[in-house]
Amino acid sequence: MLDIALDAVRRGTRRLKTQAVQQVIAQGDRDATTDLDHIIEREILAFLAERTPGIDRFGEESGGNPTTPRRWVLDPVDGTLNLVHGLPLYGVSLALTDGIRPLLGVISLPVLDRTYWAAPGIGAWRDGNLIEPSTVTGLPEAMIAIGDYGTGDDAPERNAVAIALHAVLAPLAGKVRMLGSAAVDLALVADGTLDASITLGNRDWDMAAGVAIARAAGAAVTDTDGSPHDSKSLTTIATAPGLTGAVADILTTATTGTVYASGRRAASC
């Protein structure tokens, strides 16, 4: 299955390296997709249907109606607006999940020429080299990524919490970044480039592959309340092992009195 996932993601990577966006399509509140997102998704899902006909498939652009918990989950371009604006932090993200947790994940970051993957029992890898999270233990030395500000109906509360996180981290953390791609954030926590990633959301196509890779590398991946991350988590918190407690304290301070305080969710965010 990992070999199939790697082959599938290579197809999307080739498209991103050789084909330019021709059309940007507005999508909801301050969001967009492109013709290239749809082209890559169709190609990868068709390949997966051919190679694994018994496994359901779900794509960010086309959706899906899984009949079994086990399914492929694809984000054909995670960081679409980065791609549109020429910011080189975007990639293809593919996971195989059991409906609750990812079983394996592959992320390709074409402009950085990096491919990350992980599966049970083999650890996490970047371009053929085993990776692991950083050994940082103190916030003053830490580089921490925070996910994008929200759009849509839940944006006011989500953005208030994001602003509170920035306010708490500003005097404590070494550096705070907003990179615009969950796949990038999680892959960079897995290989120790980032020391932590905080995302106030959890959609399988955004998170599943990165969660599999970060967890296999040795990072802690949790919900706001510190419980192990899964498909019902409200947030996606990935940290180097030595920072887990400090980041949990930051989250407690920033989320008190909000829906994010207790973690968990009843439906997709």
mmCIF file of C-alpha atoms in Angstrom:
data_model
loop_
_atom_site.group_PDB
_atom_site.id
_atom_site.type_symbol
_atom_site.label_atom_id
_atom_site.label_comp_id
_atom_site.label_asym_id
_atom_site.label_seq_id
_atom_site.Cartn_x
_atom_site.Cartn_y
_atom_site.Cartn_z
ATOM 1 C CA MET A 1 0.000 0.000 0.000
ATOM 2 C CA LEU A 2 2.852 2.387 0.722
ATOM 3 C CA ASP A 3 4.360 1.704 -2.701
ATOM 4 C CA ILE A 4 0.989 2.429 -4.311
ATOM 5 C CA ALA A 5 0.655 5.658 -2.314
ATOM 6 C CA LEU A 6 4.143 6.793 -3.314
ATOM 7 C CA ASP A 7 3.388 6.065 -6.975
ATOM 8 C CA ALA A 8 0.100 7.961 -6.744
ATOM 9 C CA VAL A 9 1.722 11.018 -5.179
ATOM 10 C CA ARG A 10 4.502 11.017 -7.804
ATOM 11 C CA ARG A 11 1.808 11.522 -10.434
ATOM 12 C CA GLY A 12 0.561 14.631 -8.701
ATOM 13 C CA THR A 13 4.110 15.865 -8.171
ATOM 14 C CA ARG A 14 4.865 15.595 -11.899
ATOM 15 C CA ARG A 15 1.806 17.701 -12.653
ATOM 16 C CA LEU A 16 2.815 20.366 -10.147
ATOM 17 C CA LYS A 17 6.322 20.518 -11.577
ATOM 18 C CA THR A 18 5.325 20.664 -15.246
ATOM 19 C CA GLN A 19 1.869 22.216 -15.464
ATOM 20 C CA ALA A 20 0.828 25.763 -14.590
ATOM 21 C CA VAL A 21 -2.460 26.880 -13.074
ATOM 22 C CA GLN A 22 -4.813 28.077 -15.809
ATOM 23 C CA GLN A 23 -7.892 28.891 -13.751
ATOM 24 C CA VAL A 24 -8.474 30.004 -10.164
ATOM 25 C CA ILE A 25 -11.976 29.237 -8.917
ATOM 26 C CA ALA A 26 -13.460 31.112 -5.949
ATOM 27 C CA GLN A 27 -14.658 28.706 -3.273
ATOM 28 C CA GLY A 28 -16.573 29.918 -0.238
ATOM 29 C CA ASP A 29 -15.401 32.703 2.041
ATOM 30 C CA ARG A 30 -11.915 33.903 0.958
ATOM 31 C CA ASP A 31 -10.893 30.526 -0.373
ATOM 32 C CA ALA A 32 -10.176 29.110 -3.805
ATOM 33 C CA THR A 33 -9.342 26.027 -5.787
ATOM 34 C CA THR A 34 -7.723 25.713 -9.209
ATOM 35 C CA ASP A 35 -8.040 23.644 -12.353
ATOM 36 C CA LEU A 36 -4.780 21.954 -11.349
ATOM 37 C CA ASP A 37 -6.243 20.787 -8.016
ATOM 38 C CA HIS A 38 -9.034 19.054 -9.945
ATOM 39 C CA ILE A 39 -6.733 17.577 -12.605
ATOM 40 C CA ILE A 40 -4.401 16.086 -10.002
ATOM 41 C CA GLU A 41 -7.267 14.746 -7.916
ATOM 42 C CA ARG A 42 -8.918 13.026 -10.879
ATOM 43 C CA GLU A 43 -5.634 11.428 -11.957
ATOM 44 C CA ILE A 44 -4.676 10.160 -8.508
ATOM 45 C CA LEU A 45 -8.145 8.877 -7.602
ATOM 46 C CA ALA A 46 -8.425 7.070 -10.943
ATOM 47 C CA PHE A 47 -5.030 5.455 -10.336
ATOM 48 C CA LEU A 48 -6.062 4.360 -6.831
ATOM 49 C CA ALA A 49 -9.367 2.976 -8.140
ATOM 50 C CA GLU A 50 -7.437 0.872 -10.634
ATOM 51 C CA ARG A 51 -4.786 -0.352 -8.196
ATOM 52 C CA THR A 52 -6.960 -0.784 -5.083
ATOM 53 C CA PRO A 53 -10.555 -1.230 -6.301
ATOM 54 C CA GLY A 54 -11.744 -2.531 -2.933
ATOM 55 C CA ILE A 55 -10.711 0.583 -1.000
ATOM 56 C CA ASP A 56 -12.903 3.696 -0.905
ATOM 57 C CA ARG A 57 -11.510 7.064 -1.904
ATOM 58 C CA PHE A 58 -12.159 10.618 -0.688
ATOM 59 C CA GLY A 59 -10.766 13.755 -2.327
ATOM 60 C CA GLU A 60 -10.963 17.320 -1.078
ATOM 61 C CA GLU A 61 -12.385 18.582 -4.369
ATOM 62 C CA SER A 62 -14.763 15.771 -5.344
ATOM 63 C CA GLY A 63 -15.634 14.364 -1.936
ATOM 64 C CA GLY A 64 -16.779 10.773 -1.721
ATOM 65 C CA ASN A 65 -19.254 8.488 -0.031
ATOM 66 C CA PRO A 66 -17.186 5.837 1.712
ATOM 67 C CA THR A 67 -19.015 2.605 2.439
ATOM 68 C CA THR A 68 -16.212 1.221 4.574
ATOM 69 C CA PRO A 69 -14.043 2.872 7.243
ATOM 70 C CA ARG A 70 -10.864 2.057 5.326
ATOM 71 C CA ARG A 71 -10.274 4.696 2.666
ATOM 72 C CA TRP A 72 -7.741 6.770 0.815
ATOM 73 C CA VAL A 73 -7.899 10.471 1.715
ATOM 74 C CA LEU A 74 -6.369 12.949 -0.721
ATOM 75 C CA ASP A 75 -5.586 16.640 -0.766
ATOM 76 C CA PRO A 76 -4.324 17.151 -4.332
ATOM 77 C CA VAL A 77 -2.754 20.522 -3.487
ATOM 78 C CA ASP A 78 -2.462 21.391 0.185
ATOM 79 C CA GLY A 79 -1.641 25.090 0.214
ATOM 80 C CA THR A 80 -3.523 26.031 -2.959
ATOM 81 C CA LEU A 81 -3.341 29.764 -2.330
ATOM 82 C CA ASN A 82 0.408 29.483 -1.731
ATOM 83 C CA LEU A 83 0.627 27.878 -5.185
ATOM 84 C CA VAL A 84 -1.513 30.614 -6.747
ATOM 85 C CA HIS A 85 0.672 33.339 -5.227
ATOM 86 C CA GLY A 86 3.975 31.645 -6.064
ATOM 87 C CA LEU A 87 4.828 30.852 -2.445
ATOM 88 C CA PRO A 88 6.697 27.532 -2.643
ATOM 89 C CA LEU A 89 5.079 25.880 0.390
ATOM 90 C CA TYR A 90 2.490 23.467 -0.979
ATOM 91 C CA GLY A 91 2.238 19.822 -1.870
ATOM 92 C CA VAL A 92 0.313 16.627 -2.454
ATOM 93 C CA SER A 93 -0.978 14.836 0.649
ATOM 94 C CA LEU A 94 -2.312 11.258 0.599
ATOM 95 C CA ALA A 95 -3.194 8.943 3.480
ATOM 96 C CA LEU A 96 -4.766 5.556 3.969
ATOM 97 C CA THR A 97 -7.006 5.661 7.051
ATOM 98 C CA ASP A 98 -9.184 3.271 8.995
ATOM 99 C CA GLY A 99 -11.808 5.988 9.474
ATOM 100 C CA ILE A 100 -10.373 6.938 12.862
ATOM 101 C CA ARG A 101 -6.601 7.141 12.443
ATOM 102 C CA PRO A 102 -4.244 7.224 9.468
ATOM 103 C CA LEU A 103 -2.517 3.947 8.657
ATOM 104 C CA LEU A 104 0.114 5.447 6.361
ATOM 105 C CA GLY A 105 0.889 8.802 4.785
ATOM 106 C CA VAL A 106 2.814 10.350 1.905
ATOM 107 C CA ILE A 107 3.482 14.069 1.392
ATOM 108 C CA SER A 108 5.363 15.555 -1.556
ATOM 109 C CA LEU A 109 6.606 19.149 -1.486
ATOM 110 C CA PRO A 110 7.585 19.638 -5.146
ATOM 111 C CA VAL A 111 9.324 23.010 -5.019
ATOM 112 C CA LEU A 112 11.401 21.901 -2.039
ATOM 113 C CA ASP A 113 12.025 18.606 -3.868
ATOM 114 C CA ARG A 114 11.128 16.609 -0.755
ATOM 115 C CA THR A 115 8.965 13.536 -0.277
ATOM 116 C CA TYR A 116 7.955 12.314 3.165
ATOM 117 C CA TRP A 117 6.365 8.980 4.001
ATOM 118 C CA ALA A 118 5.520 6.728 6.930
ATOM 119 C CA ALA A 119 3.820 3.402 7.548
ATOM 120 C CA PRO A 120 3.472 1.065 10.554
ATOM 121 C CA GLY A 121 6.694 -0.521 11.659
ATOM 122 C CA ILE A 122 9.083 1.407 9.385
ATOM 123 C CA GLY A 123 9.251 4.864 10.981
ATOM 124 C CA ALA A 124 9.093 8.132 9.051
ATOM 125 C CA TRP A 125 11.270 9.003 6.080
ATOM 126 C CA ARG A 126 12.262 11.956 3.928
ATOM 127 C CA ASP A 127 13.808 11.102 0.572
ATOM 128 C CA GLY A 128 15.168 7.799 1.819
ATOM 129 C CA ASN A 129 16.476 9.060 5.169
ATOM 130 C CA LEU A 130 14.903 8.307 8.539
ATOM 131 C CA ILE A 131 13.677 11.449 10.264
ATOM 132 C CA GLU A 132 12.830 12.409 13.821
ATOM 133 C CA PRO A 133 11.545 15.515 15.612
ATOM 134 C CA SER A 134 13.786 18.095 17.219
ATOM 135 C CA THR A 135 15.265 17.786 20.683
ATOM 136 C CA VAL A 136 14.271 21.317 21.709
ATOM 137 C CA THR A 137 12.846 21.462 25.235
ATOM 138 C CA GLY A 138 12.352 25.176 25.872
ATOM 139 C CA LEU A 139 9.997 27.681 24.259
ATOM 140 C CA PRO A 140 12.720 30.361 23.843
ATOM 141 C CA GLU A 141 14.535 28.035 21.416
ATOM 142 C CA ALA A 142 11.394 26.822 19.641
ATOM 143 C CA MET A 143 10.032 27.665 16.196
ATOM 144 C CA ILE A 144 6.273 27.093 16.260
ATOM 145 C CA ALA A 145 3.844 27.163 13.340
ATOM 146 C CA ILE A 146 0.214 28.209 13.769
ATOM 147 C CA GLY A 147 -2.377 27.208 11.172
ATOM 148 C CA ASP A 148 -4.183 29.723 8.984
ATOM 149 C CA TYR A 149 -6.795 32.081 10.326
ATOM 150 C CA GLY A 150 -10.260 30.696 9.687
ATOM 151 C CA THR A 151 -12.872 31.587 7.121
ATOM 152 C CA GLY A 152 -16.585 30.868 7.047
ATOM 153 C CA ASP A 153 -19.118 30.616 9.852
ATOM 154 C CA ASP A 154 -16.757 29.558 12.626
ATOM 155 C CA ALA A 155 -14.103 32.154 11.777
ATOM 156 C CA PRO A 156 -14.815 34.673 14.588
ATOM 157 C CA GLU A 157 -14.159 32.245 17.463
ATOM 158 C CA ARG A 158 -11.350 30.411 15.679
ATOM 159 C CA ASN A 159 -9.575 33.648 14.841
ATOM 160 C CA ALA A 160 -9.998 35.033 18.359
ATOM 161 C CA VAL A 161 -8.253 31.920 19.687
ATOM 162 C CA ALA A 162 -5.530 32.182 17.025
ATOM 163 C CA ILE A 163 -4.892 35.795 18.030
ATOM 164 C CA ALA A 164 -4.772 34.738 21.684
ATOM 165 C CA LEU A 165 -2.203 32.065 20.780
ATOM 166 C CA HIS A 166 -0.038 34.669 19.084
ATOM 167 C CA ALA A 167 -0.355 36.971 22.087
ATOM 168 C CA VAL A 168 0.717 34.230 24.508
ATOM 169 C CA LEU A 169 3.534 32.911 22.301
ATOM 170 C CA ALA A 170 4.985 36.287 21.251
ATOM 171 C CA PRO A 171 6.956 36.909 24.475
ATOM 172 C CA LEU A 172 7.830 33.238 25.020
ATOM 173 C CA ALA A 173 8.599 31.415 21.776
ATOM 174 C CA GLY A 174 11.760 31.777 19.746
ATOM 175 C CA LYS A 175 9.802 32.343 16.537
ATOM 176 C CA VAL A 176 6.187 31.966 15.396
ATOM 177 C CA ARG A 177 5.287 31.206 11.776
ATOM 178 C CA MET A 178 2.129 30.851 9.646
ATOM 179 C CA LEU A 179 3.110 28.812 6.569
ATOM 180 C CA GLY A 180 -0.309 28.237 5.014
ATOM 181 C CA SER A 181 -0.222 24.449 4.622
ATOM 182 C CA ALA A 182 -0.993 21.810 7.234
ATOM 183 C CA ALA A 183 0.945 19.204 5.255
ATOM 184 C CA VAL A 184 4.025 21.426 5.286
ATOM 185 C CA ASP A 185 3.658 22.171 9.009
ATOM 186 C CA LEU A 186 3.360 18.524 10.006
ATOM 187 C CA ALA A 187 6.135 17.298 7.712
ATOM 188 C CA LEU A 188 8.483 19.941 9.106
ATOM 189 C CA VAL A 189 7.667 18.947 12.678
ATOM 190 C CA ALA A 190 8.405 15.343 11.712
ATOM 191 C CA ASP A 191 11.900 16.163 10.432
ATOM 192 C CA GLY A 192 12.764 18.640 13.204
ATOM 193 C CA THR A 193 12.678 21.804 11.092
ATOM 194 C CA LEU A 194 9.764 23.085 13.179
ATOM 195 C CA ASP A 195 9.478 22.308 16.859
ATOM 196 C CA ALA A 196 5.680 22.420 17.055
ATOM 197 C CA SER A 197 2.591 22.988 14.943
ATOM 198 C CA ILE A 198 -0.785 24.196 16.239
ATOM 199 C CA THR A 199 -3.832 23.967 13.956
ATOM 200 C CA LEU A 200 -7.296 24.940 15.170
ATOM 201 C CA GLY A 201 -9.007 22.416 12.931
ATOM 202 C CA ASN A 202 -8.907 18.840 11.723
ATOM 203 C CA ARG A 203 -9.999 17.792 8.264
ATOM 204 C CA ASP A 204 -8.776 14.385 7.137
ATOM 205 C CA TRP A 205 -7.533 15.546 3.742
ATOM 206 C CA ASP A 206 -5.459 18.279 5.387
ATOM 207 C CA MET A 207 -4.154 16.321 8.356
ATOM 208 C CA ALA A 208 -4.167 12.545 7.951
ATOM 209 C CA ALA A 209 -0.937 12.077 6.001
ATOM 210 C CA GLY A 210 0.984 14.600 8.097
ATOM 211 C CA VAL A 211 -0.304 13.106 11.337
ATOM 212 C CA ALA A 212 0.862 9.637 10.230
ATOM 213 C CA ILE A 213 4.307 10.965 9.354
ATOM 214 C CA ALA A 214 4.788 13.160 12.427
ATOM 215 C CA ARG A 215 3.620 10.408 14.771
ATOM 216 C CA ALA A 216 5.812 7.755 13.140
ATOM 217 C CA ALA A 217 8.797 10.117 13.416
ATOM 218 C CA GLY A 218 8.275 10.357 17.178
ATOM 219 C CA ALA A 219 6.384 13.635 17.571
ATOM 220 C CA ALA A 220 3.458 13.879 19.972
ATOM 221 C CA VAL A 221 0.223 14.453 18.016
ATOM 222 C CA THR A 222 -2.774 15.350 20.177
ATOM 223 C CA ASP A 223 -6.010 17.267 20.494
ATOM 224 C CA THR A 224 -6.213 20.435 22.609
ATOM 225 C CA ASP A 225 -6.890 18.430 25.757
ATOM 226 C CA GLY A 226 -3.820 16.235 25.265
ATOM 227 C CA SER A 227 -5.753 13.151 24.126
ATOM 228 C CA PRO A 228 -4.271 11.233 21.174
ATOM 229 C CA HIS A 229 -5.245 12.774 17.860
ATOM 230 C CA ASP A 230 -7.820 11.017 15.677
ATOM 231 C CA SER A 231 -10.564 11.880 13.192
ATOM 232 C CA LYS A 232 -12.825 13.231 15.968
ATOM 233 C CA SER A 233 -10.233 15.641 17.362
ATOM 234 C CA LEU A 234 -11.141 19.310 17.201
ATOM 235 C CA THR A 235 -7.561 20.513 16.778
ATOM 236 C CA THR A 236 -4.258 19.115 15.525
ATOM 237 C CA ILE A 237 -1.294 19.726 17.828
ATOM 238 C CA ALA A 238 2.086 18.250 16.855
ATOM 239 C CA THR A 239 5.109 18.816 19.072
ATOM 240 C CA ALA A 240 8.643 17.669 19.582
ATOM 241 C CA PRO A 241 8.529 15.411 22.667
ATOM 242 C CA GLY A 242 10.377 17.913 24.837
ATOM 243 C CA LEU A 243 7.840 20.682 24.145
ATOM 244 C CA THR A 244 4.581 18.823 24.689
ATOM 245 C CA GLY A 245 3.970 20.104 28.205
ATOM 246 C CA ALA A 246 4.880 23.717 27.449
ATOM 247 C CA VAL A 247 2.640 23.828 24.374
ATOM 248 C CA ALA A 248 -0.217 22.257 26.354
ATOM 249 C CA ASP A 249 0.082 25.069 28.912
ATOM 250 C CA ILE A 250 -0.023 27.675 26.127
ATOM 251 C CA LEU A 251 -3.173 26.065 24.691
ATOM 252 C CA THR A 252 -4.851 26.037 28.096
ATOM 253 C CA THR A 253 -4.223 29.757 28.477
ATOM 254 C CA ALA A 254 -5.358 30.681 24.960
ATOM 255 C CA THR A 255 -8.450 28.465 24.712
ATOM 256 C CA THR A 256 -10.046 28.823 28.154
ATOM 257 C CA GLY A 257 -13.730 29.633 27.789
ATOM 258 C CA THR A 258 -13.872 28.690 24.101
ATOM 259 C CA VAL A 259 -15.099 25.665 22.171
ATOM 260 C CA TYR A 260 -11.456 24.646 21.700
ATOM 261 C CA ALA A 261 -10.771 24.211 25.403
ATOM 262 C CA SER A 262 -11.902 20.601 25.735
ATOM 263 C CA GLY A 263 -11.067 19.297 22.282
ATOM 264 C CA ARG A 264 -13.092 16.667 20.419
ATOM 265 C CA ARG A 265 -15.863 17.324 17.934
ATOM 266 C CA ALA A 266 -19.065 15.730 16.745
ATOM 267 C CA ALA A 267 -18.650 16.440 13.047
ATOM 268 C CA SER A 268 -16.035 17.514 10.509
ATOM 269 C CA CYS A 269 -14.581 21.001 11.036
#
